mmCIF file of N, CA, C and O in Angstrom:
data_model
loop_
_atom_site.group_PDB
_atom_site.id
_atom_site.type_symbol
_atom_site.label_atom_id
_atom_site.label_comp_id
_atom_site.label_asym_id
_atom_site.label_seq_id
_atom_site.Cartn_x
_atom_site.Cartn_y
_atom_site.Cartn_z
ATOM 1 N N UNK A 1 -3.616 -19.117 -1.931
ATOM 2 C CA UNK A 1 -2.347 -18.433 -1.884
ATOM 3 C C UNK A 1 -1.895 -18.089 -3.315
ATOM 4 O O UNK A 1 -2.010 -18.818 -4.301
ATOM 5 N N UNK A 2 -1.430 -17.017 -3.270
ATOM 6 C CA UNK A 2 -1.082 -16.317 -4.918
ATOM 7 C C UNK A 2 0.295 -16.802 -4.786
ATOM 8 O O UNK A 2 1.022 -16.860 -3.794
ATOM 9 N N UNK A 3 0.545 -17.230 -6.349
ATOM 10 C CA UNK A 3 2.393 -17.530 -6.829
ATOM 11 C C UNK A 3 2.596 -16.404 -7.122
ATOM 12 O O UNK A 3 1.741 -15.564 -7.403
ATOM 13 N N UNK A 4 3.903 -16.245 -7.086
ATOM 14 C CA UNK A 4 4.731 -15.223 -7.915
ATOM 15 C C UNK A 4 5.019 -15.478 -9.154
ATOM 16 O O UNK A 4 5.587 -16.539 -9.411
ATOM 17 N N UNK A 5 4.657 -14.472 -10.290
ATOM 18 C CA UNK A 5 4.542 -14.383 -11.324
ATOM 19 C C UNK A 5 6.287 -14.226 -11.949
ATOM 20 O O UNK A 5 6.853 -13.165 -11.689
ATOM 21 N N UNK A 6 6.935 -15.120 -12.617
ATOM 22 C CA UNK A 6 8.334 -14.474 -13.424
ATOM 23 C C UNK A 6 8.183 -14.758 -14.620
ATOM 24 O O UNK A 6 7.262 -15.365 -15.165
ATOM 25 N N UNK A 7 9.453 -14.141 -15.198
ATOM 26 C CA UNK A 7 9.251 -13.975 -16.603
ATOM 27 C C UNK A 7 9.714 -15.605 -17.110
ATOM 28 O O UNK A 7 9.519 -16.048 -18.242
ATOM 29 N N UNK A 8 10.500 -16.505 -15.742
ATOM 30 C CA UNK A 8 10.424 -17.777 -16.508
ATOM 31 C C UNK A 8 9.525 -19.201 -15.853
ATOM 32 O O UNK A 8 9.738 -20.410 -15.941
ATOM 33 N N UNK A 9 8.327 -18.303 -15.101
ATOM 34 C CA UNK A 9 7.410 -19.298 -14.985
ATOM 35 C C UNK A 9 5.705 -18.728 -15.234
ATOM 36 O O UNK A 9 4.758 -18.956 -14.483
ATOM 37 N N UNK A 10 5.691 -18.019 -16.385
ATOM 38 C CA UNK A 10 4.734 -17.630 -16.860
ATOM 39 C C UNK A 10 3.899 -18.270 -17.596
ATOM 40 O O UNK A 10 2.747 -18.633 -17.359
ATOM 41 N N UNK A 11 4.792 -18.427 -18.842
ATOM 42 C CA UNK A 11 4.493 -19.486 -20.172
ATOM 43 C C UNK A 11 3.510 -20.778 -19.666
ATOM 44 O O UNK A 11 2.420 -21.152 -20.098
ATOM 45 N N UNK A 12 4.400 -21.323 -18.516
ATOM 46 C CA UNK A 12 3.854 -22.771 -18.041
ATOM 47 C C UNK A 12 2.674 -22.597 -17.074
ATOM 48 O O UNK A 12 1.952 -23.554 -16.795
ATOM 49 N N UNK A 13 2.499 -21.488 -16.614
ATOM 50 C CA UNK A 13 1.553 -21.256 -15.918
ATOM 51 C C UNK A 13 0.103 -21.056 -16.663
ATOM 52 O O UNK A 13 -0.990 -21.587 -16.463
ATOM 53 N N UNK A 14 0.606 -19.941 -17.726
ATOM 54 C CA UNK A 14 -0.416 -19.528 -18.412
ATOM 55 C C UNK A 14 -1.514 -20.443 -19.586
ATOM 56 O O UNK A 14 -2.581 -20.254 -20.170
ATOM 57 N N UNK A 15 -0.263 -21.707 -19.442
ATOM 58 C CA UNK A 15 -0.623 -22.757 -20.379
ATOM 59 C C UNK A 15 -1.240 -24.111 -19.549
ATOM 60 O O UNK A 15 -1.807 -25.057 -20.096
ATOM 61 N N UNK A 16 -1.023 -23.985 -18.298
ATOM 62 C CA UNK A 16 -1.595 -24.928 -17.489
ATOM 63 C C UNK A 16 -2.839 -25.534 -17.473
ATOM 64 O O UNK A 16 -3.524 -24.907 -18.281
ATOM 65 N N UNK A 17 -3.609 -26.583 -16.889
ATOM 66 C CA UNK A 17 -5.079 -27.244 -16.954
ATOM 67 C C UNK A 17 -5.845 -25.995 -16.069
ATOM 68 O O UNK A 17 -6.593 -25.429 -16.866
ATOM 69 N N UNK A 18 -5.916 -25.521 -15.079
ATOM 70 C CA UNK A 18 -6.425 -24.344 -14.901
ATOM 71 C C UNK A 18 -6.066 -22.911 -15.330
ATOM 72 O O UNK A 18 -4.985 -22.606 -15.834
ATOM 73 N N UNK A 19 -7.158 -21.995 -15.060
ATOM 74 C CA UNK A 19 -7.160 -20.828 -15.511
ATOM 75 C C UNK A 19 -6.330 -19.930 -14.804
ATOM 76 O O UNK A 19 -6.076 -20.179 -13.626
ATOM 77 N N UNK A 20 -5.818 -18.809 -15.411
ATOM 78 C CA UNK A 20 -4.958 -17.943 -14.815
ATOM 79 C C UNK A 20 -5.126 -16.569 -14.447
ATOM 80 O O UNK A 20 -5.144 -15.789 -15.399
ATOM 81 N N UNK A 21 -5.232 -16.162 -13.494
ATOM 82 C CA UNK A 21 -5.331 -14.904 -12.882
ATOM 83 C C UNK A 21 -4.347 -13.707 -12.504
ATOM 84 O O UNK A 21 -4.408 -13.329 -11.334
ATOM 85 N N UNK A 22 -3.471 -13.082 -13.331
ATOM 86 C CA UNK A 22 -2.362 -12.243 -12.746
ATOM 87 C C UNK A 22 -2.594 -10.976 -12.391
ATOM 88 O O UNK A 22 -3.091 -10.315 -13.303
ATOM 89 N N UNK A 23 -2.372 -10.284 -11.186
ATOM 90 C CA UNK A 23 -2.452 -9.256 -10.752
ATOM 91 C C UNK A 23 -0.822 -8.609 -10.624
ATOM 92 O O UNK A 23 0.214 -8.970 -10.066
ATOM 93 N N UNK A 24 -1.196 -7.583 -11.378
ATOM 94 C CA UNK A 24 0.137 -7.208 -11.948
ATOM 95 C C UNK A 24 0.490 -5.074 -11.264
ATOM 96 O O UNK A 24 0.215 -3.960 -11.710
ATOM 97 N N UNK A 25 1.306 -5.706 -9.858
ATOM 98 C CA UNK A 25 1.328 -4.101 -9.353
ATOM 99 C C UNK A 25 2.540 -3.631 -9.194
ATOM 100 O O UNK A 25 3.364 -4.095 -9.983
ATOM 101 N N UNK A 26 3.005 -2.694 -8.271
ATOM 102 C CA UNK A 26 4.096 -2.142 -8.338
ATOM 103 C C UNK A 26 4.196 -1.724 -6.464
ATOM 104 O O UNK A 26 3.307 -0.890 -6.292
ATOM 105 N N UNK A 27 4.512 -1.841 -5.866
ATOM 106 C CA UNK A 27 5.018 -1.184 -4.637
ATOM 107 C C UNK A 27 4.948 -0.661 -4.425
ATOM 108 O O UNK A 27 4.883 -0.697 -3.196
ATOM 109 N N UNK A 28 4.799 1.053 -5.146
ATOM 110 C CA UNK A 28 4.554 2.503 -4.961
ATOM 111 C C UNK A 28 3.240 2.888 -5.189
ATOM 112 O O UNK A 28 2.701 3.963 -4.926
ATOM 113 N N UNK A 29 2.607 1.500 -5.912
ATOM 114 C CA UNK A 29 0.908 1.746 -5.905
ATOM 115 C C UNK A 29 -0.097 1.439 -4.872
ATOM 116 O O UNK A 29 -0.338 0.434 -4.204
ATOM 117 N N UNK A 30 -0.619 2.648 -4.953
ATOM 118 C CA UNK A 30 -1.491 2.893 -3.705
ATOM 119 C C UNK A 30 -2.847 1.973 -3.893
ATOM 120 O O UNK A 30 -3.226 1.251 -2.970
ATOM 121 N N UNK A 31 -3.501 2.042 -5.055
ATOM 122 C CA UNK A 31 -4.497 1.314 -5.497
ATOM 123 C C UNK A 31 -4.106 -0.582 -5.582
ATOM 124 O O UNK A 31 -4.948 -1.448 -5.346
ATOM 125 N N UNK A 32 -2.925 -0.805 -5.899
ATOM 126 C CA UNK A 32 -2.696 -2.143 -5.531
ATOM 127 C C UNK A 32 -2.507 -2.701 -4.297
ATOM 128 O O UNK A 32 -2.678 -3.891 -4.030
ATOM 129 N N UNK A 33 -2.082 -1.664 -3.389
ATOM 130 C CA UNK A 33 -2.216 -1.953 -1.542
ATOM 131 C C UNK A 33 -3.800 -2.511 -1.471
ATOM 132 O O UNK A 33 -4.305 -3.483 -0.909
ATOM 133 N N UNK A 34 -4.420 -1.278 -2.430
ATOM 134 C CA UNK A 34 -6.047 -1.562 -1.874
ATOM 135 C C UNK A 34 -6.493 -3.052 -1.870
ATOM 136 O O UNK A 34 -6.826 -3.683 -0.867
ATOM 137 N N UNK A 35 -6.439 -3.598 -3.374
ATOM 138 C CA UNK A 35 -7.018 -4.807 -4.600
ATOM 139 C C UNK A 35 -6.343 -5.833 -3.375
ATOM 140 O O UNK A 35 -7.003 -6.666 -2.753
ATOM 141 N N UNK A 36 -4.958 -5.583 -3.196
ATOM 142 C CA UNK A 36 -3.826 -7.003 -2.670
ATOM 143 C C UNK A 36 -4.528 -7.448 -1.249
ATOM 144 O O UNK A 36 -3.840 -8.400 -0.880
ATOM 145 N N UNK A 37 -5.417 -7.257 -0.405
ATOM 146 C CA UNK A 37 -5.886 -8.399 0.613
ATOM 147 C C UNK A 37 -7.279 -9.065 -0.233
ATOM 148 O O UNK A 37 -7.779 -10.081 0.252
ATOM 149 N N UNK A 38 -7.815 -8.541 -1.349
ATOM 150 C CA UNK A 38 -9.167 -8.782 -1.464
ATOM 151 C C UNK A 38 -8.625 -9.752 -2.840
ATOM 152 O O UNK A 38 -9.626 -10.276 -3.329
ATOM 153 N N UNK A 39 -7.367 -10.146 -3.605
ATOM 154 C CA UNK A 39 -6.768 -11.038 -4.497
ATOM 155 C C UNK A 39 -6.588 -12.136 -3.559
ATOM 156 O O UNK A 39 -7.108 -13.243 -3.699
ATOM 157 N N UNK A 40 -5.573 -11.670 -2.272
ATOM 158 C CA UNK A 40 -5.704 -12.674 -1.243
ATOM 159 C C UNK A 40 -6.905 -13.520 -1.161
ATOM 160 O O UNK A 40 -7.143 -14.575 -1.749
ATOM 161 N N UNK A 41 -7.572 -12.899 -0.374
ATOM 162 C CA UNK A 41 -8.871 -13.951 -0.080
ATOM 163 C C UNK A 41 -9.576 -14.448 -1.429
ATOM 164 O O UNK A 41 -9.995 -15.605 -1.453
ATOM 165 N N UNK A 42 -9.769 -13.399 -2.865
ATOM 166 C CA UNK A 42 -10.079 -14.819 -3.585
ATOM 167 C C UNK A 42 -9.033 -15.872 -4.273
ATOM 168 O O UNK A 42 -9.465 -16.761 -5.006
ATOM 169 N N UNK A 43 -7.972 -15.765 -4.066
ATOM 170 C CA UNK A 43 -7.008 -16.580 -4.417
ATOM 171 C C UNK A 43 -7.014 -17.548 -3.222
ATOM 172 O O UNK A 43 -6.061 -18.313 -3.376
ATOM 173 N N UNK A 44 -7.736 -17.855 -2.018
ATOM 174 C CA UNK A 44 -8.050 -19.396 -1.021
ATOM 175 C C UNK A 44 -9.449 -19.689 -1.713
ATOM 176 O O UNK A 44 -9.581 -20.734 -2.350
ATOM 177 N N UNK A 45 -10.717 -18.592 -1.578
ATOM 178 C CA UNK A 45 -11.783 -18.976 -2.189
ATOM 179 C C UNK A 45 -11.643 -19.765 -3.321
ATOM 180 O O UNK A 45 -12.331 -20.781 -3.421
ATOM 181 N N UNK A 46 -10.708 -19.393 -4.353
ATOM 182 C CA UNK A 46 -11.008 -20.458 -5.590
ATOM 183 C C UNK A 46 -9.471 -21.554 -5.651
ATOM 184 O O UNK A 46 -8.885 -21.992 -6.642
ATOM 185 N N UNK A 47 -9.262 -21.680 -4.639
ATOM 186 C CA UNK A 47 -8.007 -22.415 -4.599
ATOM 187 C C UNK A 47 -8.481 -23.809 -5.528
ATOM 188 O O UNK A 47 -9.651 -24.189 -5.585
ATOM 189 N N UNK A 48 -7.531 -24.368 -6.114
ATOM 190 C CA UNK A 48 -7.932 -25.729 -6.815
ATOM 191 C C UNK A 48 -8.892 -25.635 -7.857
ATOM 192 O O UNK A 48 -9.553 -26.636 -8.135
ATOM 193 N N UNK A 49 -9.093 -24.353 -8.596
ATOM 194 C CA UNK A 49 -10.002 -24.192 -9.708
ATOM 195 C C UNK A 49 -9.151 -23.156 -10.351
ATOM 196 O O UNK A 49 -9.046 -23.175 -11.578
ATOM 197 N N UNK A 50 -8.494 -22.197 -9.606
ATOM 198 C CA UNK A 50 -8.068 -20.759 -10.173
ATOM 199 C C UNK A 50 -6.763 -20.692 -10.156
ATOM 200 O O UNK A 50 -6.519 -20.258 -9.030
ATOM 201 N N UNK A 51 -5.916 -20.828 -10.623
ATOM 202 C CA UNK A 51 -4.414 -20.345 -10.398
ATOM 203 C C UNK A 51 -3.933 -18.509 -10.108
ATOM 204 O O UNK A 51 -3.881 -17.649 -10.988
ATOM 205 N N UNK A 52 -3.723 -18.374 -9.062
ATOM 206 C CA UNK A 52 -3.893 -16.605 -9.237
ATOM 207 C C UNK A 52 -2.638 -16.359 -8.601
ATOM 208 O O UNK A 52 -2.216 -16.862 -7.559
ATOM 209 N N UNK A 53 -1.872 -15.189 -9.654
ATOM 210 C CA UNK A 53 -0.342 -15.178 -9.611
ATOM 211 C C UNK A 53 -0.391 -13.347 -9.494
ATOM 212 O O UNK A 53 -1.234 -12.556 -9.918
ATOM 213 N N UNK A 54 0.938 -13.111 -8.708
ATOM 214 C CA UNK A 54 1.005 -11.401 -7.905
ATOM 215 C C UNK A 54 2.276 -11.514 -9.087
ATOM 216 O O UNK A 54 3.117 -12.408 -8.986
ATOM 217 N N UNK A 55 2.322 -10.307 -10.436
ATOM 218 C CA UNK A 55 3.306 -10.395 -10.948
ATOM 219 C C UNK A 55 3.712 -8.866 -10.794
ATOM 220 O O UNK A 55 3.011 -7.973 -11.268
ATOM 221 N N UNK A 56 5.200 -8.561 -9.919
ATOM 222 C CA UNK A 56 5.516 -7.124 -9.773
ATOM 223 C C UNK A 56 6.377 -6.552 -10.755
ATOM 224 O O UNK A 56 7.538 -6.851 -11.033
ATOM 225 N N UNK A 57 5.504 -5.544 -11.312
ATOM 226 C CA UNK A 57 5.842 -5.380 -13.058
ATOM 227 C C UNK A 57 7.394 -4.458 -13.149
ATOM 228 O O UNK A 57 7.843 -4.220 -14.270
ATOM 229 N N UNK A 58 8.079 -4.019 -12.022
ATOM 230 C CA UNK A 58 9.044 -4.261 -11.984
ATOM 231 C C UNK A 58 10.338 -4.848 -11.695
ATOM 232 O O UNK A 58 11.477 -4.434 -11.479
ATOM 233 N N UNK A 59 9.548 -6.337 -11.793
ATOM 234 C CA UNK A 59 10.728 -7.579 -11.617
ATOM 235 C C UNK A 59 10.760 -8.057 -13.128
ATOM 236 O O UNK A 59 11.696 -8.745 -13.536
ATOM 237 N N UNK A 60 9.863 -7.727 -13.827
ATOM 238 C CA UNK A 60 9.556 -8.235 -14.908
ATOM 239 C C UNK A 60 8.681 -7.078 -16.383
ATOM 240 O O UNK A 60 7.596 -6.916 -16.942
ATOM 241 N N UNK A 61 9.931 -6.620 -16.382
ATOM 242 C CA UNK A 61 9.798 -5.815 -17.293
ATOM 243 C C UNK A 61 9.782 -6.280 -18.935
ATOM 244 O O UNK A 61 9.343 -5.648 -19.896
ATOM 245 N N UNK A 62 10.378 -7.526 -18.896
ATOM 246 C CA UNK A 62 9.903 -8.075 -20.273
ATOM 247 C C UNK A 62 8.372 -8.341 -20.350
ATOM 248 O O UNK A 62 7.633 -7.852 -21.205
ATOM 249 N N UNK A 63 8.021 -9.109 -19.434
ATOM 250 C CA UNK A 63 6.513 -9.980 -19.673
ATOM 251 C C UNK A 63 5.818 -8.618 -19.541
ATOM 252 O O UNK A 63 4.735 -8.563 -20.124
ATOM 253 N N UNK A 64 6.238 -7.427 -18.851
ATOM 254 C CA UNK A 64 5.090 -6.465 -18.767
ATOM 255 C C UNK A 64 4.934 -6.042 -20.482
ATOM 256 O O UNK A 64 3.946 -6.115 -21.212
ATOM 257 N N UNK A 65 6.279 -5.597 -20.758
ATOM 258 C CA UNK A 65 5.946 -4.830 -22.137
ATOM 259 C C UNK A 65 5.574 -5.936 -23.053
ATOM 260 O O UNK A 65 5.019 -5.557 -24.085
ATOM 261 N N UNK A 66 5.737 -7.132 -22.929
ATOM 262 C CA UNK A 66 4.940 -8.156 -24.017
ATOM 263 C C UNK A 66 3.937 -7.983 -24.013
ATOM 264 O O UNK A 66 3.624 -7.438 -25.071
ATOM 265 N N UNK A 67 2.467 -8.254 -22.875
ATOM 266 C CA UNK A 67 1.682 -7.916 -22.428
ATOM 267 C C UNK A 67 1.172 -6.735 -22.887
ATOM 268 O O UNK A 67 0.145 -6.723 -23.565
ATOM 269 N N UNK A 68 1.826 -5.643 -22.571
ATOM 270 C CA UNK A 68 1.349 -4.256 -22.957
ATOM 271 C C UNK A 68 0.609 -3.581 -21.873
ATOM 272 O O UNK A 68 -0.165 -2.640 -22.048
ATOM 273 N N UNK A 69 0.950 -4.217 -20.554
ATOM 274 C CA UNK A 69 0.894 -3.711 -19.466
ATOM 275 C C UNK A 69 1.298 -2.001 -19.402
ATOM 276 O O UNK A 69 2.407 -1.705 -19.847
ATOM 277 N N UNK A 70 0.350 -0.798 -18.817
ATOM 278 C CA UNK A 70 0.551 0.155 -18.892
ATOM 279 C C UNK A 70 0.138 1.009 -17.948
ATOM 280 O O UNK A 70 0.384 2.211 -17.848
ATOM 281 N N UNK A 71 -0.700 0.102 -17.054
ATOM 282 C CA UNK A 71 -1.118 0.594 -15.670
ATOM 283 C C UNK A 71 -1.160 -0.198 -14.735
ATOM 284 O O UNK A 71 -1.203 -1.418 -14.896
ATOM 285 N N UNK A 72 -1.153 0.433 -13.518
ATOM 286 C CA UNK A 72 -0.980 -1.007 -12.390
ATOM 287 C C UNK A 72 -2.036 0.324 -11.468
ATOM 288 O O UNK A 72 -2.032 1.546 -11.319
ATOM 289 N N UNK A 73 -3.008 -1.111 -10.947
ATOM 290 C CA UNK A 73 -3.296 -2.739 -11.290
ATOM 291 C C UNK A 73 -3.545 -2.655 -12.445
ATOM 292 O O UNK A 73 -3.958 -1.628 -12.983
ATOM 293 N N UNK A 74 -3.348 -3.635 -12.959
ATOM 294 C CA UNK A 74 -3.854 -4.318 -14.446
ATOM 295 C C UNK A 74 -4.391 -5.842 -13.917
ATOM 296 O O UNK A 74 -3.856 -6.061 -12.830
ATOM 297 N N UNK A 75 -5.004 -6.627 -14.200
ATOM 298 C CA UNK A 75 -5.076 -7.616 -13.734
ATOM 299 C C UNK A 75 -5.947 -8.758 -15.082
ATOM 300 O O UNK A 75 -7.121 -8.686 -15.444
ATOM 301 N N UNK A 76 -4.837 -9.759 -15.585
ATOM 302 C CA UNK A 76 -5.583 -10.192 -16.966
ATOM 303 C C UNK A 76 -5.544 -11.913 -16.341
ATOM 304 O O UNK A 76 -4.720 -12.557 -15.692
ATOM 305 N N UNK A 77 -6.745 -12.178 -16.864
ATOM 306 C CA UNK A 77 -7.267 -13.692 -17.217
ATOM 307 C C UNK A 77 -7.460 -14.260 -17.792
ATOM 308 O O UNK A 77 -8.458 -14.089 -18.492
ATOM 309 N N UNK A 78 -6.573 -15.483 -17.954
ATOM 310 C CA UNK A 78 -5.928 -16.320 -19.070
ATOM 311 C C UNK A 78 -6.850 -17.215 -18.662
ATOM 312 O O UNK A 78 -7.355 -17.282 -17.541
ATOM 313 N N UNK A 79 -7.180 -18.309 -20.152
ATOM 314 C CA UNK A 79 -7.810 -19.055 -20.293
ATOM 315 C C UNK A 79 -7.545 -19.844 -21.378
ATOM 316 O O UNK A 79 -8.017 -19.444 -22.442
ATOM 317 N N UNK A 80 -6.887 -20.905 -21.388
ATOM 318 C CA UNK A 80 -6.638 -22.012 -22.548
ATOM 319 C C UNK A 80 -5.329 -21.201 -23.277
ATOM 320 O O UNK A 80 -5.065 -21.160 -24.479
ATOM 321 N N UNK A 81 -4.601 -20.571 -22.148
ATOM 322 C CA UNK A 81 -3.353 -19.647 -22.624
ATOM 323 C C UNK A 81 -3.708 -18.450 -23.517
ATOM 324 O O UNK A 81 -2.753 -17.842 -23.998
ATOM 325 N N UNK A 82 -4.826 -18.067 -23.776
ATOM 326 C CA UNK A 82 -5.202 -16.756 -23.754
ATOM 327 C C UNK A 82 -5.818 -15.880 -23.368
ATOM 328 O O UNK A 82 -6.981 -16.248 -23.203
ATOM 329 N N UNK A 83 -5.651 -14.724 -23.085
ATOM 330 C CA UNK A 83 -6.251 -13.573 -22.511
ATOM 331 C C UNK A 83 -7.943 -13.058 -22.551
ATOM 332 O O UNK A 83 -8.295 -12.065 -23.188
ATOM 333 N N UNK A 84 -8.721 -13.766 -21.899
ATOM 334 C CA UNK A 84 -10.127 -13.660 -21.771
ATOM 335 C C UNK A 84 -11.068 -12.595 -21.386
ATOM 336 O O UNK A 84 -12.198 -12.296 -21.771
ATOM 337 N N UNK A 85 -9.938 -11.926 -20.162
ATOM 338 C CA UNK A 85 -10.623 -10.773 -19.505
ATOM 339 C C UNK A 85 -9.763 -10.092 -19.120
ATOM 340 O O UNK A 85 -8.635 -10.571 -19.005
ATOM 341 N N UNK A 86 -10.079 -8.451 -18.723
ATOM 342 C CA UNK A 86 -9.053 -7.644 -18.410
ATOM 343 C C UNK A 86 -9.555 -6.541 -17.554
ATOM 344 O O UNK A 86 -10.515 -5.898 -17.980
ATOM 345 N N UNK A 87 -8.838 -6.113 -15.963
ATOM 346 C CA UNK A 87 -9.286 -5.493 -15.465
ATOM 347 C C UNK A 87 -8.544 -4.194 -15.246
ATOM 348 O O UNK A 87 -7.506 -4.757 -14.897
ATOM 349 N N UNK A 88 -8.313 -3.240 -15.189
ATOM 350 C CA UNK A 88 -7.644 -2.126 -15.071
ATOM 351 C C UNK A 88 -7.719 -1.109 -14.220
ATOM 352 O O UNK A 88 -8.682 -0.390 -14.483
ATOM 353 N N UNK A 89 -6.803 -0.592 -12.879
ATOM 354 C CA UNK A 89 -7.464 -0.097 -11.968
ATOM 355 C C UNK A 89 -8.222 -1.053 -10.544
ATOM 356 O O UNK A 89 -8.379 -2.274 -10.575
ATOM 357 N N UNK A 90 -8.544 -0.313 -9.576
ATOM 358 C CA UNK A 90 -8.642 -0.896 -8.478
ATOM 359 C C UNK A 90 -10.339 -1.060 -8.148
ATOM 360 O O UNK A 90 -11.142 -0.136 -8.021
ATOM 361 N N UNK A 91 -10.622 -2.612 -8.047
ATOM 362 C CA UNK A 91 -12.266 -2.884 -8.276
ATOM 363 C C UNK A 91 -12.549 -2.999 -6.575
ATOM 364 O O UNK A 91 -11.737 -2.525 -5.779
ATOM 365 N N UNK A 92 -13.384 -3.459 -6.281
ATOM 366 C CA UNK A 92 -14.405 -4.049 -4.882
ATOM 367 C C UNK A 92 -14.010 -5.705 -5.368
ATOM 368 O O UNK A 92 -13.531 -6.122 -6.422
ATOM 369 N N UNK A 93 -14.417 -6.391 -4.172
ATOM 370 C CA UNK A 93 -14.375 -7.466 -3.911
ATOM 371 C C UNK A 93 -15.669 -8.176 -4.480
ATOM 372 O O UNK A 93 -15.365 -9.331 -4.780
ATOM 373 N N UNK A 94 -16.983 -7.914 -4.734
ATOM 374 C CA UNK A 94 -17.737 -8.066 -5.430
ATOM 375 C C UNK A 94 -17.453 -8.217 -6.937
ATOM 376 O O UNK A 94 -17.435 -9.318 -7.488
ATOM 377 N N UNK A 95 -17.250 -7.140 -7.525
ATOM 378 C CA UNK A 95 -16.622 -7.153 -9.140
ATOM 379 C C UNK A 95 -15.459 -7.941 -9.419
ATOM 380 O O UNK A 95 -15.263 -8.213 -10.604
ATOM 381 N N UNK A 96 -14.761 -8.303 -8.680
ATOM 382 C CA UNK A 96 -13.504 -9.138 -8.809
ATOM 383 C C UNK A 96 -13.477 -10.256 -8.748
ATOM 384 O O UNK A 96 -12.610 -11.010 -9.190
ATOM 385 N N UNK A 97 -14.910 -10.633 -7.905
ATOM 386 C CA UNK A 97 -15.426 -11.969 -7.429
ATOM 387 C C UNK A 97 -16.330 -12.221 -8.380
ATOM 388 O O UNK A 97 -16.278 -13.389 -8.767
ATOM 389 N N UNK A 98 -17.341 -11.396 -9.029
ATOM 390 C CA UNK A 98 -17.735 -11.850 -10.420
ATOM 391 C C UNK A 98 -16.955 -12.379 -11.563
ATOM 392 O O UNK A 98 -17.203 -13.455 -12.107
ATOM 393 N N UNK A 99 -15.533 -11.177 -12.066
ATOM 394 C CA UNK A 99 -14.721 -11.796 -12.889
ATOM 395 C C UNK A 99 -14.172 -13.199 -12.967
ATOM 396 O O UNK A 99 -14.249 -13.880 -13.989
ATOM 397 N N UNK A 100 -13.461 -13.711 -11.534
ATOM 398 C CA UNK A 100 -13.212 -15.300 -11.035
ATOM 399 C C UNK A 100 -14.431 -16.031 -11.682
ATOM 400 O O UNK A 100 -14.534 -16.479 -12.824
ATOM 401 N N UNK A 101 -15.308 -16.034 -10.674
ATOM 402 C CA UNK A 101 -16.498 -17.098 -11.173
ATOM 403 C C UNK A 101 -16.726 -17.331 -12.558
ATOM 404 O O UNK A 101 -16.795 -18.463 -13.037
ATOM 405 N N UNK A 102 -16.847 -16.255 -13.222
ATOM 406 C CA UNK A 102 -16.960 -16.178 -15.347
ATOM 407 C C UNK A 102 -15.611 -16.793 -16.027
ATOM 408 O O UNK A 102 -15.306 -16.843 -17.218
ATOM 409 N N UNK A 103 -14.797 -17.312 -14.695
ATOM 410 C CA UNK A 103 -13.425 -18.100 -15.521
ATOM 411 C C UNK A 103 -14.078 -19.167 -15.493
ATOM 412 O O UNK A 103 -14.108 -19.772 -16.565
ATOM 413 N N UNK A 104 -14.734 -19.714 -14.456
ATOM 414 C CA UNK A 104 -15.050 -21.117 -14.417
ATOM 415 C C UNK A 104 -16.092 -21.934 -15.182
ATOM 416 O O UNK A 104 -16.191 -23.145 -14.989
#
């Protein structure tokens, strides 16, 4: 199950003993309808290894422009509280499921 991403439970998330996964969309995006059942299912697949958070970049317009968020999906993976990998745009469930596994 994905958390919800805010601008005041980020920090602690991103800094946590597991790794972090944010998928970062918007409501009017068509390509994040696509990504959002296939984040679902790997957010149970790696439950208890992966922390994977739905952050809607207009609830949170600070953390987006910190970030430098500029397209949705964007989807970045934190690791030891920094940014490891970065996906942009709407992947397959295969490629998305590679990225996860290379957190671990």
């Amino acid at each position: 199950m994905e958390v919800k991403i805010t601008n005041e439970n980020f920090e602690e998330l991103k800094n946590g003993e597991l790794p972090l996964v944010v998928d970062f969309w918007a409501t009017w995006c068509g390509p994040c309808r696509m990504i959002a059942p296939i984040i679902s299912q790997l957010a149970e697949e790696y439950a208890g290894k992966i922390v994977v958070g739905k952050c809607d970049v207009e609830e949170c317009e600070d953390l987006v422009a910190d970030l430098g968020i500029r397209n949705v999906p964007t989807i970045l993976f934190f690791k030891g509280g920094e940014v490891v990998d970065k996906l942009v745009g709407a992947a397959n469930k295969a490629k998305l499921d590679e990225k996860f596994s290379a957190m671990l």
